[in-house]
XYZ file of C-alpha atoms in Angstrom:
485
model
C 32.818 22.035 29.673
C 35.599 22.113 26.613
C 38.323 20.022 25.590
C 41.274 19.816 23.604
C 40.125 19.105 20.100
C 40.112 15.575 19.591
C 41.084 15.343 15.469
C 40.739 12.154 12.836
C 40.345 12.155 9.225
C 36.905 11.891 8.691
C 33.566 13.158 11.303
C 30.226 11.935 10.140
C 27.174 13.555 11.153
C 24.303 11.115 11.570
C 24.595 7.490 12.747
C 21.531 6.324 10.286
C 21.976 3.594 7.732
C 23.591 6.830 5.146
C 26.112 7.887 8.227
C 27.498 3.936 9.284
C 27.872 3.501 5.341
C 29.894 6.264 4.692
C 31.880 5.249 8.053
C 32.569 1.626 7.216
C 34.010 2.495 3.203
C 36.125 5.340 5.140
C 36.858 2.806 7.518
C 37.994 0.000 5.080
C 40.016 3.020 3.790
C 42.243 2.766 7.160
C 41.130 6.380 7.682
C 39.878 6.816 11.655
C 36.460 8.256 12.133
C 34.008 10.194 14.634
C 30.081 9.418 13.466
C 28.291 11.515 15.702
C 24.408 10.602 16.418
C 21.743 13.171 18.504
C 19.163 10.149 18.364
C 19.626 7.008 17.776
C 21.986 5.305 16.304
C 19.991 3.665 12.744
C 18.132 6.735 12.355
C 14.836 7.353 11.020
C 14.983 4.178 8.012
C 15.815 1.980 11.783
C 13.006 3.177 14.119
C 10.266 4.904 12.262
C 10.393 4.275 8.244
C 11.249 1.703 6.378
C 11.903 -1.179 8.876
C 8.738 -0.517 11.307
C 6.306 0.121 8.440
C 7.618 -2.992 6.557
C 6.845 -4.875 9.838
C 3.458 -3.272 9.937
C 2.673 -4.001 6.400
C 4.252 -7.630 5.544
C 0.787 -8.796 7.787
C -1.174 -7.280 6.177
C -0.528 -8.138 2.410
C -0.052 -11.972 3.570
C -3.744 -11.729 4.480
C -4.079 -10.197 1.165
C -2.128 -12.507 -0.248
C -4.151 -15.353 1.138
C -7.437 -13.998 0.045
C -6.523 -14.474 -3.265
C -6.026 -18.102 -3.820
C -8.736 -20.643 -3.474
C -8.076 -22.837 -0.629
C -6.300 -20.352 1.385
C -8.942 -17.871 1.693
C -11.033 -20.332 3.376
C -8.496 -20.505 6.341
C -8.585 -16.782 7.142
C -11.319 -16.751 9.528
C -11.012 -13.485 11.273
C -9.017 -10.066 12.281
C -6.074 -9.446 12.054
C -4.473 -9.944 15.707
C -3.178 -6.122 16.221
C -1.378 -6.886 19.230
C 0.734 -9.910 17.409
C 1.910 -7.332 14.843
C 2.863 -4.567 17.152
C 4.934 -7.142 18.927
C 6.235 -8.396 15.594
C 7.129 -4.627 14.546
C 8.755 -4.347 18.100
C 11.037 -6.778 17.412
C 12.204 -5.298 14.305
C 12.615 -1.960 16.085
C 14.757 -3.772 19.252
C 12.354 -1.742 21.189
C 14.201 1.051 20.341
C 16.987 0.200 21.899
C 20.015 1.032 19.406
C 22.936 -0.418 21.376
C 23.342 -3.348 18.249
C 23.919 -0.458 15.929
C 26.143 1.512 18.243
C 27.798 -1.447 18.824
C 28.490 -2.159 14.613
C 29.832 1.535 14.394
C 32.417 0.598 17.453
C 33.465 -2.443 16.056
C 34.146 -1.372 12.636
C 36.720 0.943 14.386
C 34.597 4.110 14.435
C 34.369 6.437 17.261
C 31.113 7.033 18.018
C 29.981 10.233 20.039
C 26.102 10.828 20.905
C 25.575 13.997 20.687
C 24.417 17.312 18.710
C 26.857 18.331 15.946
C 27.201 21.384 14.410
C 30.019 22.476 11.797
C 32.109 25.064 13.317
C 33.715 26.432 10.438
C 36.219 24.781 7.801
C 37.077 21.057 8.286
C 35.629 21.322 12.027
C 32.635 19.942 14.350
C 31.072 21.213 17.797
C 29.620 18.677 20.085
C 27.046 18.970 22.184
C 26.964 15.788 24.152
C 23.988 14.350 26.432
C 25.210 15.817 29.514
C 25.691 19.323 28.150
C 29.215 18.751 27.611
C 30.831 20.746 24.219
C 33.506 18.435 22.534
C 35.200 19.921 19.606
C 36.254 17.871 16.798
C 38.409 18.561 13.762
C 38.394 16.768 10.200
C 42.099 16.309 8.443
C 39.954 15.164 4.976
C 36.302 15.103 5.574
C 33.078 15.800 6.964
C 29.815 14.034 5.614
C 26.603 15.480 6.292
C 24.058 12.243 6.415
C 21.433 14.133 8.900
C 18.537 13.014 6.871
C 15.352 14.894 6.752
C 12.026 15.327 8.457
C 8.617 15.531 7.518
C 6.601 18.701 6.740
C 3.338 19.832 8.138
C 1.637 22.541 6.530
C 0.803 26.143 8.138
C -2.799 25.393 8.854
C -5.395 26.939 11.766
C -5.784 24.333 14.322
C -3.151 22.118 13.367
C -1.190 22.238 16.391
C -3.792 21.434 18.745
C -4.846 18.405 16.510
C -1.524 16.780 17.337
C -1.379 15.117 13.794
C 0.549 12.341 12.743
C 3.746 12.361 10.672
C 5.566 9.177 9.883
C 6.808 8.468 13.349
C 3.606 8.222 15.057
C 2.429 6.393 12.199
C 4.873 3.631 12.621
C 5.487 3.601 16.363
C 2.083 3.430 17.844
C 0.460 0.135 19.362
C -3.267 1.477 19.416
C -5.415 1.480 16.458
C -7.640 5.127 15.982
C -10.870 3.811 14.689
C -10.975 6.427 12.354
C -8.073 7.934 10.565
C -7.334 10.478 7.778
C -4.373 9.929 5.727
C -3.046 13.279 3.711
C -1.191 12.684 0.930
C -0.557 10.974 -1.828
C 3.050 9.552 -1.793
C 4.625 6.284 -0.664
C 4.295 7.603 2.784
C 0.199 8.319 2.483
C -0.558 5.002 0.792
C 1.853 2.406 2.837
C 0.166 3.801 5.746
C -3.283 4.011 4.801
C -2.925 0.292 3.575
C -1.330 -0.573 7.120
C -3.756 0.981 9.260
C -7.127 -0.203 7.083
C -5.533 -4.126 7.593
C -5.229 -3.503 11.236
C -8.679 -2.576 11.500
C -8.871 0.956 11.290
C -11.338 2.940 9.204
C -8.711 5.066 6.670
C -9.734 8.266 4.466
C -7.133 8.830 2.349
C -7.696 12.458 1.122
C -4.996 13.643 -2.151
C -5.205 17.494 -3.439
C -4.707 16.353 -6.633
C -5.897 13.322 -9.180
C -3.127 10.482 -9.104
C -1.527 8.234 -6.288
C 1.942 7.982 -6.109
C 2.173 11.004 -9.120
C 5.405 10.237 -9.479
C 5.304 6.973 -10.949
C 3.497 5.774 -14.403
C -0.483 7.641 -14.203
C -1.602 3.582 -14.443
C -0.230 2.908 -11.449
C -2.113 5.135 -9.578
C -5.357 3.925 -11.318
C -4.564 0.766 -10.229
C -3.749 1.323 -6.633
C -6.742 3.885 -6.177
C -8.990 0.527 -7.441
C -6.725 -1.527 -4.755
C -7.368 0.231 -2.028
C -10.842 1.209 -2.404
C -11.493 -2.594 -2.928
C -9.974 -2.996 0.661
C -12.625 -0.665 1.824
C -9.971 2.659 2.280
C -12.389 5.738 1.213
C -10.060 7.311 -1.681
C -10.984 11.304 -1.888
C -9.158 12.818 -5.085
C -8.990 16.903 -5.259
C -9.568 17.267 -1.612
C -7.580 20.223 -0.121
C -7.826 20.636 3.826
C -8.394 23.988 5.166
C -8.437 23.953 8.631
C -8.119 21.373 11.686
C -10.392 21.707 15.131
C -9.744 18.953 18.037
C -11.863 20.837 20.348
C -11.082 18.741 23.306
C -8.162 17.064 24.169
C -8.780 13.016 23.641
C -11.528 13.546 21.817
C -11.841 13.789 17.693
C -10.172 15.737 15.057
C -12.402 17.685 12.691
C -10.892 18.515 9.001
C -12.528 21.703 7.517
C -12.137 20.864 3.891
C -11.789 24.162 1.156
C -14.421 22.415 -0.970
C -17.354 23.251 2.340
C -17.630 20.035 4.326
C -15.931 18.493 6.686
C -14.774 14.758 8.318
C -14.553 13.415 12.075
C -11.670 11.138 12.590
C -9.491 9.838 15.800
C -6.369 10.259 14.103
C -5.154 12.489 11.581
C -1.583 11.592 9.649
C -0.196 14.174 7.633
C 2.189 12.749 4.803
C 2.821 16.167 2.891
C 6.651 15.649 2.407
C 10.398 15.675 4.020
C 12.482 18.731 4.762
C 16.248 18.337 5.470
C 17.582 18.550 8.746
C 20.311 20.928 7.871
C 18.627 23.960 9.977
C 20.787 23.967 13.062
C 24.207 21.895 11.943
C 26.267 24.936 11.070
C 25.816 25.254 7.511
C 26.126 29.383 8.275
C 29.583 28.827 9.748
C 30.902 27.893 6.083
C 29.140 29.712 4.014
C 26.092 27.796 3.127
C 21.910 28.228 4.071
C 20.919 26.684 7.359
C 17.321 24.797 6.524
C 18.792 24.075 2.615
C 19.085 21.227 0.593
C 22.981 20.287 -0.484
C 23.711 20.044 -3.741
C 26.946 18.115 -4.489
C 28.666 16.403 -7.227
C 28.936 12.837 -8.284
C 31.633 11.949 -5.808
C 29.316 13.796 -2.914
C 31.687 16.631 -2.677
C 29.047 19.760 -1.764
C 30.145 22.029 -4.395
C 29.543 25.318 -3.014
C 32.365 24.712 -0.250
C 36.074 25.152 -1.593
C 38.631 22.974 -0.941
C 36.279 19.953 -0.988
C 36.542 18.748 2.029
C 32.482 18.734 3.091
C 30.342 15.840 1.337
C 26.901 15.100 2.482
C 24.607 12.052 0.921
C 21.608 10.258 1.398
C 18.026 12.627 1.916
C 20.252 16.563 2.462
C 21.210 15.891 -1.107
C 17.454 15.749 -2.637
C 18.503 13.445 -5.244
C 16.280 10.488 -3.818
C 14.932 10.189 -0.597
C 15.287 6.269 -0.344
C 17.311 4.480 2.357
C 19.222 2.218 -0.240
C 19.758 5.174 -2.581
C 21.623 7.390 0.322
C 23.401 4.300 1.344
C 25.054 3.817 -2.430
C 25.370 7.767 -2.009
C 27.750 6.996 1.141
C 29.461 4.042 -0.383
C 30.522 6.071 -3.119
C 31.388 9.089 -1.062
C 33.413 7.044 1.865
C 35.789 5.625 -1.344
C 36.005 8.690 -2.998
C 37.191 10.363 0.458
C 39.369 7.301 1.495
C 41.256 7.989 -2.461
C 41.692 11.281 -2.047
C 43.300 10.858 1.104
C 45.632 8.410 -0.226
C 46.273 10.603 -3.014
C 45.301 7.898 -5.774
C 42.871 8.419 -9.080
C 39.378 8.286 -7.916
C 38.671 5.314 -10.490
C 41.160 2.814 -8.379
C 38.630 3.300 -5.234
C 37.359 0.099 -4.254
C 35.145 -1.999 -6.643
C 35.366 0.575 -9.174
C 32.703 3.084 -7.110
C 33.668 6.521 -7.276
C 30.725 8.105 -9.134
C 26.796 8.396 -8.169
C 25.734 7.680 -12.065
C 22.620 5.790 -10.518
C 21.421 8.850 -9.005
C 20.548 10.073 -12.721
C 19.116 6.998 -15.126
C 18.689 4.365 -12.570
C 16.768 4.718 -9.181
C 14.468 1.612 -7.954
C 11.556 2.537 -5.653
C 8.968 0.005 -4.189
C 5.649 0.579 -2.368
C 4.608 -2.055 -0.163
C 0.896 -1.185 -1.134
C -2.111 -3.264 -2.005
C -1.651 -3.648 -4.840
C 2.724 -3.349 -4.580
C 4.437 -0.592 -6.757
C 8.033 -0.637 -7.853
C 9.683 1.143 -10.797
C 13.268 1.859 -11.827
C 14.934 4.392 -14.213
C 12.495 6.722 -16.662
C 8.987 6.619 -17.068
C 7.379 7.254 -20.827
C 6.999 10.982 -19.917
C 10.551 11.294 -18.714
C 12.069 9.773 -21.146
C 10.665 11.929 -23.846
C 11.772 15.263 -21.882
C 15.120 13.661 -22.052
C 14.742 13.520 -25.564
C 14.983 9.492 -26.399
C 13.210 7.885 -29.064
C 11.248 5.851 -26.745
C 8.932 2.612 -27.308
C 6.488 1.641 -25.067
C 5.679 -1.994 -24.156
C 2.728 -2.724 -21.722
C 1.533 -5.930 -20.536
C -1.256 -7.550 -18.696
C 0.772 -9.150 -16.102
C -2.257 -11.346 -15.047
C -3.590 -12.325 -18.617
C 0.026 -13.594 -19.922
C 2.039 -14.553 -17.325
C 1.461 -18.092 -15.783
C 3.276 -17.982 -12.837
C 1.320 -15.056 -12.123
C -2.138 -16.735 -12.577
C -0.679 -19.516 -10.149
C 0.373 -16.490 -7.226
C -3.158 -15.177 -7.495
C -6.498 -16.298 -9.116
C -7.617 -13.493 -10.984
C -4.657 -11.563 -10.855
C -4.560 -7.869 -12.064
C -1.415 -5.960 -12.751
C 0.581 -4.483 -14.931
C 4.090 -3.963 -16.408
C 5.489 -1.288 -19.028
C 9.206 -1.157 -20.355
C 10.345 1.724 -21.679
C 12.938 0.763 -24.531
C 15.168 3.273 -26.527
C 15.019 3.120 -29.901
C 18.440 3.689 -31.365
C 20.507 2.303 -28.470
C 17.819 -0.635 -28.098
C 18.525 -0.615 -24.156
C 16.053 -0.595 -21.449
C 15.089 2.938 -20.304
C 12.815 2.151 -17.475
C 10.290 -0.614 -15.976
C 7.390 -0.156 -13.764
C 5.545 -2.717 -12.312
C 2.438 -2.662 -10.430
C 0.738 -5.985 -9.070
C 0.838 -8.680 -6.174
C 4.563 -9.600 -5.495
C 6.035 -7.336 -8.157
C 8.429 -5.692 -5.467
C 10.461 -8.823 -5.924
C 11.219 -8.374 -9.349
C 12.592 -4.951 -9.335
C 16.113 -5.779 -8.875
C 16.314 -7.715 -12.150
C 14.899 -4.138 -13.804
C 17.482 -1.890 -12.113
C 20.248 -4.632 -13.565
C 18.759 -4.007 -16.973
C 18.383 -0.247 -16.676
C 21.570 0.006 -15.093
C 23.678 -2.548 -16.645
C 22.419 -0.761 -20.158
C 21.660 -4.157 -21.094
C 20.789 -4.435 -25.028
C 17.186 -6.127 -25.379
C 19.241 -8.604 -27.880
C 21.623 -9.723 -24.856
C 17.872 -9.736 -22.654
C 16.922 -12.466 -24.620
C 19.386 -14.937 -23.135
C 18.461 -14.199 -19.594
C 15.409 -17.369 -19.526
C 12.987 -16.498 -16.848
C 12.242 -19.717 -14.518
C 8.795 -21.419 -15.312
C 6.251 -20.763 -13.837
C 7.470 -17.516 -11.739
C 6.320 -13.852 -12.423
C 9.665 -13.223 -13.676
C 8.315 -14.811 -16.876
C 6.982 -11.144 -17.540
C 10.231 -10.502 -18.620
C 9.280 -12.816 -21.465
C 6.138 -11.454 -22.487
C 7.748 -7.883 -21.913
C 10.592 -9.153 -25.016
C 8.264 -10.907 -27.045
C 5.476 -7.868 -27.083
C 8.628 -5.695 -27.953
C 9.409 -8.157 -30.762
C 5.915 -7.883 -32.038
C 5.559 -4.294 -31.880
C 9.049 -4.262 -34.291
C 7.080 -6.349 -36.796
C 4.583 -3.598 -36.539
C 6.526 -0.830 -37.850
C 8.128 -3.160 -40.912
C-alpha cells in the first residue's frame, strides 16, 4: 500500500546513537525530521557493542582489579557468578526492548518510522514498514545516512555450517561455550576473549599476524599479549584458519589451520572486521555504489552527490568506527544542515561545530582489556609519515607514578607522548595499564586543544592519582631537552 508523500526537512536513516544525534542538532535547528529505524531503535553501540560488552567486561576487570591489591585478593574466593552478569548486562540492554529510545526520538520532536529505507532518488526515501506497507518520504534539505556497518566473515569451507560468532552473539548470549576460539586481533577479538576467559570459558585467541590491537603503539600489544596469557587466554600469533568442520549439529567446531593442525572448540567468534550497511539503501538510485563506503567532507556532505543535500556519518564514512566518534560526526553534520537551511555562515552553527577536524589529528579509542588500552591522536610511526619532527617520551607508569603503585601492587604499564618539536604541542598519547581508560580524556584535550607542553605545566595532577603520569610524562620531556643541549 502507497501514500501521499509525507515531506520534512531532514530523513535520517538509522535510529542508532549516530542517527538520534544527527536528529536532535537538526532538531534544536527547528527543522522537522523522519529517523527511520529497520531494528531497533539504539542500534548496534545499544544492543550488541559497546554497552553489552562493557556490561560483560566491567566484572570481570573488578575481579582483576581486586587481585591486585593485598587485602582484597584475599576476599575473592571463587567464580565469577555468570548468571549475575548476564542479568547485569540485561539490564543495560532493557532486554532489548527499545521503546526508551523510541520514546527520546519522539520527544525531541522527531518522527520516527520503523521500517526499511531506501533512497529513491534525489532528496527522497522509500519505506518499507513492518507490515509491508511502502511510505514514501521526501527531504526539503537533507538526508543522513547513519546505517552503521556489520561485521565480516571470511569466504571459508565449512563456515556456514559452523554457525560462528560475530559480535552479536558474542555479546548477547547467556551460556558460556567451554571452549572458544576468538579470530582476530582488534578491539573486538581481545574485549571478547578477555570477557569470555573471566566468565569461565577456555579462550584461544588465534591473530594471522604478530601484534594485538596493530593499530595502536607495537608495546601495547606486547603488553596485552603478556596480560592475557597471564589470565590463562592461549595467545596464537601467525595463525591463519583454513577451513571450519562442525560435523554435527550441537556438537564441536573443528578449525583446520593453513600451518597443518587443527583445534576443537564449542564456540567459534570471528572478529575479522565491519562492512557498511550501505548494500540495499539506494545508493544506485543517485548515483553512488551499493555495498561502498561514503566518503564526505568535513561538514558530512557525501561529496560525490551534487547539490549537497545527502550527508552520512558515523561507521558508512570509514573515518573511525567508534560510537562517540560517529556521534561528534552527527553533531557536526545536524548544525551544518540546520545553517544551511537557515541560510547563515556555517561558522555561526551552534557552539562553534561545523567542521569534523577531530576526525584527522585527534581520535580517542579505549579497550576495556586486561590490561586496558586507550590512545588518542598519532602514534610515533604516524607522526613521522606526516612528516613532524617528533620526540618520544615513554614512561614506566608503575615504577614512577605513586598513585599508580597505590591502584595496584606491582603495577605494569606504560605511557608514551608523542611531542612535536617545533610547535612543542602534544601529537599523541597512548596508554596501556590498569585504569588508564580513565585518563584518556585529559589526552584528547591536550591533542586536541593543541595545548603547548609550556601551558601543560600548569595543569597540577591531583596526588596520589594516575593522572600524576602527566607529571612524569613533562618532567621526562624536560630531561630529554637537557639531553640534546
Amino acid at each position: 500500500m502507497s501514500t501521499e508523500p509525507q515531506q520534512f526537512d531532514g530523513i535520517v536513516l538509522g535510529g542508532g546513537p549516530v542517527g538520534q544525534n544527527a536528529a536532535d542538532r537538526a532538531r534544536a535547528a527547528g527543522l522537522s525530521v523522519a529517523v527511520v529505524e529497520r531494528e531497533l531503535v539504539g542500534g548496534e553501540c545499544s544492543y550488541w557493542a559497546c554497552v553489552p560488552s562493557k556490561a560483560l567486561l566491567r566484572p570481570v576487570l573488578a575481579v582483576s582489579d581486586a587481585r591486585r591489591v593485598e587485602g582484597a585478593r584475599a576476599a575473592i574466593t571463587g567464580a565469577i557468578d555468570a548468571a549475575g552478569v548476564f542479568g547485569r548486562r540485561d539490564r543495560y540492554v532493557t532486554n532489548w526492548d527499545d521503546s526508551g529510545q523510541a520514546d527520546w526520538v519522539e520527544n525531541i520532536g522527531a518522527t520516527l518510522l520503523r521500517g526499511h529505507g531506501r533512497l529513491d532518488g534525489p532528496r527522497r526515501v522509500s519505506v518499507t514498514t513492518a507490515d509491508a506497507g511502502q511510505l514514501t518520504l521526501t527531504a526539503r534539505h537533507a538526508v543522513v545516512v547513519c546505517t552503521g556497518s556489520k561485521p565480516v566473515l571470511p569466504d571459508l569451507p565449512g563456515i556456514v555450517e559452523a554457525r560462528p560468532w560475530t559480535n552479536r552473539q558474542a555479546t548477547d548470549s547467556s551460556s558460556v561455550p567451554p571452549r572458544l576460539a576468538v579470530i582476530g586481533a582488534g578491539g573486538v577479538g581481545v574485549e571478547m576473549a578477555t570477557a569470555w576467559q573471566g566468565l569461565g570459558s577456555a579462550v584461544t585467541l588465534l591473530v594471522r599476524g604478530s601484534q594485538l590491537l596493530p593499530r595502536m603503539e607495537p608495546f601495547v600489544g606486547e603488553l596485552l599479549d603478556r596480560g592475557l596469557t597471564a589470565a590463562g587466554i592461549d595467545v596464537r600469533m601467525g595463525v591463519s584458519v583454513r577451513a571450519l568442520r562442525r560435523p554435527e549439529a550441537d556438537g564441536p567446531v573443528v578449525l583446520e589451520f593453513e600451518e597443518g593442525d587443527a583445534l576443537e572448540v564449542d564456540e567459534v567468534l570471528f572478529a575479522t572486521g565491519r562492512a557498511p550497511l550501505t548494500d540495499d539503501i539506494g545508493l544506485d538510485t543517485v548515483g553512488l555504489t551499493p555495498g561502498t563506503w561514503l566518503d564526505v567532507d568535513d561538514t558530512c556532505r557525501v561529496r560525490a552527490v551534487e547539490d549537497g543535500w545527502l550527508y552520512a556519518a558515523g561507521d558508512v564514512i570509514h573515518r573511525a568506527l567508534l560510537t562517540h566518534q560517529g556521534k561528534y560526526q552527527a553533531r557536526i553534520a545536524g548544525a551544518a544542515i540546520g545553517a544551511r537551511a537557515a541560510g547563515q555562515p556555517l561558522d555561526t552553527a551552534p557552539w562553534g561545530v561545523h567542521a569534523t577536524t577531530a576526525d584527522h589529528h585527534a581520535v580517542p579509542q579505549a579497550f576495556f582489556t586486561d590490561p586496558e588500552a586507550a590512545a588518542v591522536g598519532l602514534t610515533a610511526e604516524q607522526a613521522a609519515q606526516a612528516g613532524h619532527r617528533a620526540k618520544i617520551i615513554d614512561v614506566e607508569i608503575g615504577d614512577l607514578v605513586t598513585g599508580a603503585k597505590l591502584f595496584a601492587d606491582g603495577y605494569t604499564g606504560r605511557a608514551r607522548m608523542v611531542v612535536d618539536v617545533d610547535s612543542r604541542r602534544v601529537l599523541g598519547v597512548t596508554l596501556v595499564g590498569p585504569g588508564v581508560t580513565e585518563l584518556l580524556h585529559a589526552a584528547t584535550i591536550a591533542v586536541a586543544g593543541q595545548v603547548p607542553i609550556d601551558r601543560l605545566w600548569h595543569a597540577v595532577p591531583c596526588f596520589p592519582t594516575i593522572s600524576e603520569l602527566w607529571l612524569r610524562l613533562l618532567e621526562a620531556y624536560r630531561d630529554s631537552e637537557y639531553l640534546l643541549v
